[in-house]
C-alpha positions in Angstrom: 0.0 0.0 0.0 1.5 3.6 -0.8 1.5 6.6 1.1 0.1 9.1 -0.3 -2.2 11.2 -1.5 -1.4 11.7 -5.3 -3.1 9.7 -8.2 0.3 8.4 -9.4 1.8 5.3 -7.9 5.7 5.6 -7.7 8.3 2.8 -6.9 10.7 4.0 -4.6 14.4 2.3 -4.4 14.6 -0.9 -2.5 16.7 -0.7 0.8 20.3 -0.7 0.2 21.9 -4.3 0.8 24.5 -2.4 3.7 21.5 -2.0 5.5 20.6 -4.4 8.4 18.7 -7.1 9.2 19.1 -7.2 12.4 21.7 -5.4 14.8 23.9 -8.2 14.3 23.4 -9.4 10.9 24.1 -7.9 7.4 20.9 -7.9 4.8 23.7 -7.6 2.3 22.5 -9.1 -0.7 21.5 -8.2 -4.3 17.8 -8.8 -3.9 17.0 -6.2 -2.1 17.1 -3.9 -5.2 14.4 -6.0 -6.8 11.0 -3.2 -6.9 8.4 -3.2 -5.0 5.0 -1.5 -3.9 5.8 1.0 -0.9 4.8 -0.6 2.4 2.2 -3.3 0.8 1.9 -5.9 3.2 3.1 -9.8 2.4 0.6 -11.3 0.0 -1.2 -14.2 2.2 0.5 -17.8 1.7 -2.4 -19.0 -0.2 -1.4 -16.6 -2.8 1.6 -17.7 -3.6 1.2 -21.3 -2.5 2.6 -22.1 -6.4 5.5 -20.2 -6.0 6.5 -21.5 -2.4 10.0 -23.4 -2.1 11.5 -24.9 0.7 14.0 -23.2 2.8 16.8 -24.5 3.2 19.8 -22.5 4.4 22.8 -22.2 2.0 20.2 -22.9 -1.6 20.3 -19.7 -3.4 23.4 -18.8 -5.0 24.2 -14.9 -5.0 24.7 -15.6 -9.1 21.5 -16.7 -9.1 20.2 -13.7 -8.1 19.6 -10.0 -10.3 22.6 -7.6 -10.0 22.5 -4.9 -7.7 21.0 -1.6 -8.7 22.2 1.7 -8.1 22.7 2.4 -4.1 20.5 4.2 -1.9 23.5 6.4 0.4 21.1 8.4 2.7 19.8 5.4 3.8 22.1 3.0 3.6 25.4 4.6 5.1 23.9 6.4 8.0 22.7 3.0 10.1 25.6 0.7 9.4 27.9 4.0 10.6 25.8 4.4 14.0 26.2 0.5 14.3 29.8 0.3 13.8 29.9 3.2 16.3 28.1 1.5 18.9 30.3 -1.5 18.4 33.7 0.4 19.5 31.7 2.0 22.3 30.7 -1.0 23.3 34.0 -2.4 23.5 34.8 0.5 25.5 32.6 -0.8 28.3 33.8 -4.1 28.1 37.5 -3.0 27.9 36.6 -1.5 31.8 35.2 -4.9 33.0 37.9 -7.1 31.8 40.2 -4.8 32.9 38.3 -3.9 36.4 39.1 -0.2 35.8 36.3 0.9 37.8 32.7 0.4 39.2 30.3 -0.6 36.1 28.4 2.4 36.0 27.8 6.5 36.0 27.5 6.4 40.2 28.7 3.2 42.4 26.2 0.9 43.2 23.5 3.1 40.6 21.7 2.5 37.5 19.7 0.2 39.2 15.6 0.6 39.2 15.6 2.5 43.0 18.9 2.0 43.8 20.0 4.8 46.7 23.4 6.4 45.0 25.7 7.9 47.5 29.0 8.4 45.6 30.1 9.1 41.6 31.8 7.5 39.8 35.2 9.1 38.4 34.8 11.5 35.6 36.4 9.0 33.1 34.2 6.4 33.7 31.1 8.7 34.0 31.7 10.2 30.8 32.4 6.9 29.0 29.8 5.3 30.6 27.0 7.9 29.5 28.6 7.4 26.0 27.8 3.5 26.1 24.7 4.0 27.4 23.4 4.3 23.8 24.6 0.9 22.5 21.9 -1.5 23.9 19.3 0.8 22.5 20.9 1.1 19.3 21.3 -2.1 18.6 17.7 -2.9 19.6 16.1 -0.1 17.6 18.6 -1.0 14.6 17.3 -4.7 14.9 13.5 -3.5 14.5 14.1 -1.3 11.6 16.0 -4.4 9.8 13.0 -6.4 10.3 11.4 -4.4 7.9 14.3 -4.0 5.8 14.5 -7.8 5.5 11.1 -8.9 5.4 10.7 -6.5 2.0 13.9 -8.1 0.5 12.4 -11.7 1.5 9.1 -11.0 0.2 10.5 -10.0 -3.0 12.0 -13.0 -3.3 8.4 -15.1 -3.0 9.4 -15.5 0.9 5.8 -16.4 2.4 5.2 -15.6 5.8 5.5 -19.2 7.4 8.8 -19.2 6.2 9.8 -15.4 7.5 8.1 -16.5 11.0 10.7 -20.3 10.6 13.4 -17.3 9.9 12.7 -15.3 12.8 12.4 -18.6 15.3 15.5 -19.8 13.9 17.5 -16.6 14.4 16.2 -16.1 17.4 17.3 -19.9 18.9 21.2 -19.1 16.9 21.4 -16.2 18.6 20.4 -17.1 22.3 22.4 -20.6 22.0 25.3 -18.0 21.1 24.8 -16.2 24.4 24.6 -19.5 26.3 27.4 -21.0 24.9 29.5 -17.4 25.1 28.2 -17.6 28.8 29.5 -21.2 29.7 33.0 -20.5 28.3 33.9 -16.7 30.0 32.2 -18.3 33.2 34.5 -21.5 33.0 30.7 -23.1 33.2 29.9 -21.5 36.7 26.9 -19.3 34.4 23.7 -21.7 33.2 21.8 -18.9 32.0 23.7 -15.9 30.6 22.1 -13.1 29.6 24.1 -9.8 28.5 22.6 -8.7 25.8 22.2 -11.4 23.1 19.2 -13.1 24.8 16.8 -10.1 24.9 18.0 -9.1 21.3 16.6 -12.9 20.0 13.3 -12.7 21.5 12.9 -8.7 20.6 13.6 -10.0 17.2 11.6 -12.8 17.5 8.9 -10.8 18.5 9.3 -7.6 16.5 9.1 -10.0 13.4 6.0 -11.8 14.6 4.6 -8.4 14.8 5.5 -7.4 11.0 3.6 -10.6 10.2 0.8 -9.5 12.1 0.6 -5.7 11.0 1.6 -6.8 7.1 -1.9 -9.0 7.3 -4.1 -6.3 9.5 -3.3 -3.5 7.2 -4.2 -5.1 4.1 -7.6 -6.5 5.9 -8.3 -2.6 7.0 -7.7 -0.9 3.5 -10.1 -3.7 2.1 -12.5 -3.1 4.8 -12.1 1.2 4.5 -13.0 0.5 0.9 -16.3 -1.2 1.7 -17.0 1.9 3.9 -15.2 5.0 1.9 -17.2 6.5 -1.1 -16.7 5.4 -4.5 -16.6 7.3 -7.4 -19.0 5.6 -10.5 -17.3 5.5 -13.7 -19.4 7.5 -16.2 -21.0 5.4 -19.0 -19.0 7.8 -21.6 -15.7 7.5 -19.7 -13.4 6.8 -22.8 -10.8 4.6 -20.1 -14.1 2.4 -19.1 -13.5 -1.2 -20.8 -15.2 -2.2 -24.3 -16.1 -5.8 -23.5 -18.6 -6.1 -20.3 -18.8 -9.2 -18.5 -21.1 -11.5 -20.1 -23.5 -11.4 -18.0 -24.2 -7.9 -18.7 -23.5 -6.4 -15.3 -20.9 -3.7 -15.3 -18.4 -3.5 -12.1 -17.9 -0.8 -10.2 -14.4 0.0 -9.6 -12.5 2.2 -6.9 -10.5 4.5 -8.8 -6.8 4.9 -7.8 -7.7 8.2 -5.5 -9.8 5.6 -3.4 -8.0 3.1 -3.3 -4.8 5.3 -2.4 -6.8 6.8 0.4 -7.8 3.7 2.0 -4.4 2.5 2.1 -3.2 5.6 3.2 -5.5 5.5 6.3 -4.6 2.2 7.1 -0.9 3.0 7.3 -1.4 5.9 9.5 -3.8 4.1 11.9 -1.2 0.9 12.1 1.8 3.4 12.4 -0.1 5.1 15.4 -0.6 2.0 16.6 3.2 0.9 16.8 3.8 4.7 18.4 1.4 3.9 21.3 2.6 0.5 21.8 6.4 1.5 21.9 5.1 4.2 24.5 3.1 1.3 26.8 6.2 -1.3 26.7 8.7 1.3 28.2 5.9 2.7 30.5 5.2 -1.0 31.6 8.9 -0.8 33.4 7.6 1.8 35.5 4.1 -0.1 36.4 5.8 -3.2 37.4 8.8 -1.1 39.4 8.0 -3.1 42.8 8.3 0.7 44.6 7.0 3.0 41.5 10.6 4.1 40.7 11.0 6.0 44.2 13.8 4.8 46.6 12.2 4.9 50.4 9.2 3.1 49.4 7.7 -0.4 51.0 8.0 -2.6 47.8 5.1 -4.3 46.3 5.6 -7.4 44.5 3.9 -7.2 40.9 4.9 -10.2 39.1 5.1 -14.1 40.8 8.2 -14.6 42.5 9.1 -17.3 40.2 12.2 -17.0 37.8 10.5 -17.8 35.0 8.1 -14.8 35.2 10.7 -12.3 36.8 13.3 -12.8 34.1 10.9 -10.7 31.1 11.1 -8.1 33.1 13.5 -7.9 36.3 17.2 -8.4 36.5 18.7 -11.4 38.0 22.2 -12.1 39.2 22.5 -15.4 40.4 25.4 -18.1 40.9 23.8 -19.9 38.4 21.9 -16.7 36.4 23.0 -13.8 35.1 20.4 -11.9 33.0 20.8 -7.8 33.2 18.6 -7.6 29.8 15.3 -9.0 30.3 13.7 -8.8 26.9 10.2 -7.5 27.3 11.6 -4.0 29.4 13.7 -3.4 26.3 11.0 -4.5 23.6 10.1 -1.0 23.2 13.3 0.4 20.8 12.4 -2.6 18.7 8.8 -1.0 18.2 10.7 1.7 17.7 12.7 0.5 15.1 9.6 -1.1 13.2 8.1 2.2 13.1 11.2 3.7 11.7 11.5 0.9 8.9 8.0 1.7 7.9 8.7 5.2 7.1 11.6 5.2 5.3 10.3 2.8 2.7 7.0 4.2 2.4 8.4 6.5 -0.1 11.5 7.7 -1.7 12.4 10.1 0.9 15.6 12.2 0.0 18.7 12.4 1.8 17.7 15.7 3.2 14.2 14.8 4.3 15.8 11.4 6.5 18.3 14.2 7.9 15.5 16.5 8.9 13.6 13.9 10.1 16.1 11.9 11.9 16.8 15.6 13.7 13.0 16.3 14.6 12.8 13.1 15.9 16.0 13.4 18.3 15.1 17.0 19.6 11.6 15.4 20.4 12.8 12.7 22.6 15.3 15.3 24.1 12.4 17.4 25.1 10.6 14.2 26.4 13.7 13.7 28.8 14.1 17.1 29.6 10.8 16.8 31.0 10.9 13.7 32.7 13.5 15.5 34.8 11.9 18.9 35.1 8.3 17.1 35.9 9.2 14.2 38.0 8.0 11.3 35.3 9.2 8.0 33.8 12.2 8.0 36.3 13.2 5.1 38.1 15.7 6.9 40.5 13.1 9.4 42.4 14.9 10.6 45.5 17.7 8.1 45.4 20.6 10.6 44.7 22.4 11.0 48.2 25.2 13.0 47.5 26.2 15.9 49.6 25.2 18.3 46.6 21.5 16.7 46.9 21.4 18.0 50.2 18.1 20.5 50.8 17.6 20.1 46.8 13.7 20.5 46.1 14.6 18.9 42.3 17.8 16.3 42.7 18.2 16.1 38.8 19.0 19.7 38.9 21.5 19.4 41.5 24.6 19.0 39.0 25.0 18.2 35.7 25.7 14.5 37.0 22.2 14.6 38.3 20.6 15.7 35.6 22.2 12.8 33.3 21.6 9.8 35.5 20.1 7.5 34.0 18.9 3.7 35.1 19.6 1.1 33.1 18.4 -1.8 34.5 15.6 -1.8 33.3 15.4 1.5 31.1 13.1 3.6 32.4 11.3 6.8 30.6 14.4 9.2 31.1 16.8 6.4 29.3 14.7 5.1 26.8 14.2 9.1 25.4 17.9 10.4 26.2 19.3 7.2 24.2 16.8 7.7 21.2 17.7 11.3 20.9 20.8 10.8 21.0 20.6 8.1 18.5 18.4 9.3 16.2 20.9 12.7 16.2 23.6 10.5 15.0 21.7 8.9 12.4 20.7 12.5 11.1 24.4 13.2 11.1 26.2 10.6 9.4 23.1 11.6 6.9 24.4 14.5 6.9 28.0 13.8 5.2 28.9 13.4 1.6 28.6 9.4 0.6 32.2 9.0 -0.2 33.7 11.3 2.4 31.5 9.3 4.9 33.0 5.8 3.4 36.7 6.8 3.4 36.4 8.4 6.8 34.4 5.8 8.3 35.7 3.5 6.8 36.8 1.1 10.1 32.8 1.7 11.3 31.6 0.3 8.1 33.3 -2.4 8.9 32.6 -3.2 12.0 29.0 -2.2 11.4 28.4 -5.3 9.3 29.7 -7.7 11.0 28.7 -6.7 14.3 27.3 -10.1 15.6 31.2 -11.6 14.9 32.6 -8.4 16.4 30.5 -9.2 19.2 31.9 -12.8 20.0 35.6 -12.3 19.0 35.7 -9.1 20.8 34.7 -10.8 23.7 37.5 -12.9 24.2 40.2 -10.6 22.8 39.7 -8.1 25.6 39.6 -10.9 28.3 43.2 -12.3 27.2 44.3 -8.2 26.7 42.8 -8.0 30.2 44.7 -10.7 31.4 48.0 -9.3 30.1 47.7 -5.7 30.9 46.3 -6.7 34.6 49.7 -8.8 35.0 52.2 -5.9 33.6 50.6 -2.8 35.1 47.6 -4.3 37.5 47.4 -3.1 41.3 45.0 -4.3 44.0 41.7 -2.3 43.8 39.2 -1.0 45.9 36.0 -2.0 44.7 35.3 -6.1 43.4 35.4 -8.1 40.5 32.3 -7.6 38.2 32.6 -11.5 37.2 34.1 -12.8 40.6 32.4 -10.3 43.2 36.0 -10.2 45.0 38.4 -7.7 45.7 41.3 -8.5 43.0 43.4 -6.8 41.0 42.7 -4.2 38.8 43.9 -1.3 35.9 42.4 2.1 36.5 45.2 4.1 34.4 43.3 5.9 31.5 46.5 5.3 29.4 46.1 1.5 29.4 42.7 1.7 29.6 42.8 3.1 26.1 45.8 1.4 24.9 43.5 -2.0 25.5 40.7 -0.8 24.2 42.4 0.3 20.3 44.0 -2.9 20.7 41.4 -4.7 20.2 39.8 -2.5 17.9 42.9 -2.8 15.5 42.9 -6.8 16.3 39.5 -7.3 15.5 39.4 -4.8 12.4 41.1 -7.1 9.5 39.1 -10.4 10.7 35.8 -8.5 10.5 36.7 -6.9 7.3 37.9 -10.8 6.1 34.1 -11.9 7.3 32.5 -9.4 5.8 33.8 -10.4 2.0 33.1 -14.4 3.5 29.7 -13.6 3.9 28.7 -11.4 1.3 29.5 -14.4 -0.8 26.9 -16.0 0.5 22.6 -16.6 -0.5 20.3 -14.8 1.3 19.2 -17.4 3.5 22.6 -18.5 4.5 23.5 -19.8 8.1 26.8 -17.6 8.1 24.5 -14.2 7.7 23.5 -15.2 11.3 26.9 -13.8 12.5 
């Protein structure tokens, strides 16, 4: 269905192949050039029951397929940029745990749903921290918007939607027996359940693509139904476009013209688009309705889920001997809806590279205003009166008692504040890689690119290339700290010098930069439904 409101139906540029997937995963192959209708929704399996092949990973060769078309920069440059960005930042806050540079987080003890904060962290960490607060966001958002992305590539290739929902299940068991499995080795099999990010990424996914197939099917039933209910114009008997042979038994249809016919659709994708906004409002609110104290430290808890692990873990953080799971799925589902909302506009139309800038800018400086509120107001925090400093002291307002009060954020789970300063700020990014000529953007982020898509491998090698760094750095330049182990929970050794910190940290980036770029090519060389585009 198209969105609009002229006569004339125009075929806008397919997604560009850089684009994502998923977070993790690059959608980089040729068939996501082949044309399509903007935003019409999967043709029901019955419809293409003829056309329907088996999938099996690994069958379509890329030769196989058409050649690329001519690329689509504004859209494809930006995201893989912002995700190759988020990948060093992330290694940034990984580099401090494997190196136990200092207390995971902006304060000590903080970012927790009302956790009382008495001390800061150092400026350092504070400021680096902040930075990788947008990762976990991004990366969820990003993993919406490539549902999208990949389920218009996938349709065009006669993908029916039993097989996109096998896709989705499948990628979401791959990437959550990755997480185990990563889990079991860094933990030396002390961990049964790990759960650090990769978990709640496979069952947003899951989800978020369950939800595509849900809002693909709804929106064609509406415009169908709005057609029933809109007026239609007759054709007038003298209408020189009105066909010479009538059915043969003498009745004449009645046919919507295109202005109909574009209208209903166009109400349709409104009304499912406002639907998406709403629900990515109610699943981040949800994190402050099931807060067992409303987000306020001082406050007799009230339980609001079963104490049972099984229901806690959607929602609540759990670290256990056996359990470690600071990303339950369902508190961060809403940057997926986020994401699905974002996929729908871009390829409702062939938006130019100024109008994503522009809009990717709007969008930021509206969540900013959203979190400037939730501070000025008192809403959608999950830290109300739990900043004890001696600043905080006779403060009517404790966000405004520093600039470190005003950017605290709780992470676990994201509350209002977090979920809108994260969005802003990635949405500000977006709208400036946008920004940047195409080639100036490809030689000078070049390294991001790479590491952009093939962020899933980046994600498991980098893993274990900081904890042997670690290792090695702790044992030249390491000295007994005051605070514990993030893995152990012991006091141990530790490297807090900022010039070893970052020494670690582009060491890894420079380790990890030719293997990704190697994996990159590797894959790219492979069919669409390929087990290898997993990682």
């Amino acid at each position: 269905m198209k969105h609009s409101s002229h006569e004339e139906v125009t075929i806008p540029p397919q997604p560009d192949p850089a684009v994502q997937e998923t977070s993790f995963e690059s959608d980089a192959d040729p068939s996501s050039y082949l044309e399509e209708i903007p935003h019409t929704p999967i043709p029901d399996d019955d419809e293409r029951q003829q056309r329907h092949r088996p999938n099996h990973y690994g069958s379509v060769s890329p030769t196989a397929l058409p050649k690329p078309g001519p690329r689509s920069p504004a859209r494809a440059i930006a995201p893989d940029i912002l995700r190759g960005l988020l990948m060093a930042l992330m290694a940034l806050d990984h580099t401090a745990m494997m190196l136990n540079a200092w207390p995971h987080g902006t304060a000590v003890d903080g970012e927790n749903d009302s956790r009382d904060v008495h001390r800061w962290n150092r400026t350092a960490a504070y400021v680096i921290r902040t930075l990788t607060h947008l990762c976990a966001p991004g990366f969820t958002f990003l993993l919406g918007m490539g549902v999208v992305y990949f389920s218009r590539s996938r349709t065009n290739l006669s993908w029916t939607s039993r097989q996109m929902g096998w896709h989705f299940f499948v990628r979401a068991v791959v990437l959550t027996a990755v997480s185990e499995l990563l889990g079991l080795v860094i933990s030396v099999g002390r961990v049964w359940f790990f759960n650090i990010v990769l978990f709640a990424l496979a069952v947003d996914y899951f989800l978020a693509g369950v939800l595509w197939l849900a809002l693909a099917r709804t929106e064609k039933a509406l415009a169908f139904a709005l057609l029933k209910a809109l007026p239609l114009r007759r054709k007038d008997k003298d209408d020189p476009t009105e066909a010479l042979l009538q059915p043969r038994d003498g009745i004449a249809e009645d046919i919507a013209p295109d202005r109909t016919i574009i209208r209903a659709a166009d109400i349709s994708w409104h009304a499912h688009n406002v639907f998406l906004a709403i629900l990515s409002a109610v699943t981040i609110w949800w994190n402050i309705w099931l807060s067992p104290t409303g987000g306020h430290c001082g406050v007799e808890p009230v339980a609001k889920l079963p104490d049972s692990i099984f229901a806690t873990i959607w929602f609540y953080n759990i670290f256990t001997d056996r359990v470690l799971s600071g990303f339950p799925p369902l508190a961060w589902l809403s940057f997926a809806v986020l994401g699905l909302l974002y996929g729908r506009i871009i390829l409702a139309r062939s938006w130019t590279a100024r109008s994503i800038r522009l809009g990717n800018a709007l969008a930021g400086l509206v969540f900013l205003l959203i979190f400037v509120f939730s501070r000025l107001f008192h809403f959608g925090n999950l830290s109300e009166g739990c900043l004890h400093m001696a600043e905080h002291a006779g403060q009517g307002n404790q966000y405004l008692a520093s600039a470190r009060s005003f950017f605290y954020l709780t992470k676990y789970p994201p509350d209002v504040a977090f979920w809108a300063f994260t969005m802003a700020a990635n949405h500000l990014l977006l709208a400036f890689f946008a920004a940047i000529p195409v080639k100036f953007a490809e030689r000078t982020f070049h390294v991001f690119l790479v590491y952009g898509t093939s962020a899933l491998f980046f994600y498991i090698l980098h893993m274990f290339v900081l904890l042997a760094l670690g290792r090695v750095m702790v044992a030249l330049v390491g000295h007994h700290v005051e605070f514990p182990n993030p893995f152990t929970g012991k006091d141990g050794m530790g490297v807090d010098q900022l010039w070893a910190f970052f020494a670690t940290w582009a060491m890894c980036l420079a380790i990890l930069y030719p293997l990704c770029r190697w994996y990159g090519t590797f894959k790219r060389g492979k069919g669409p439904d390929s087990i290898w585009r997993f990682f």
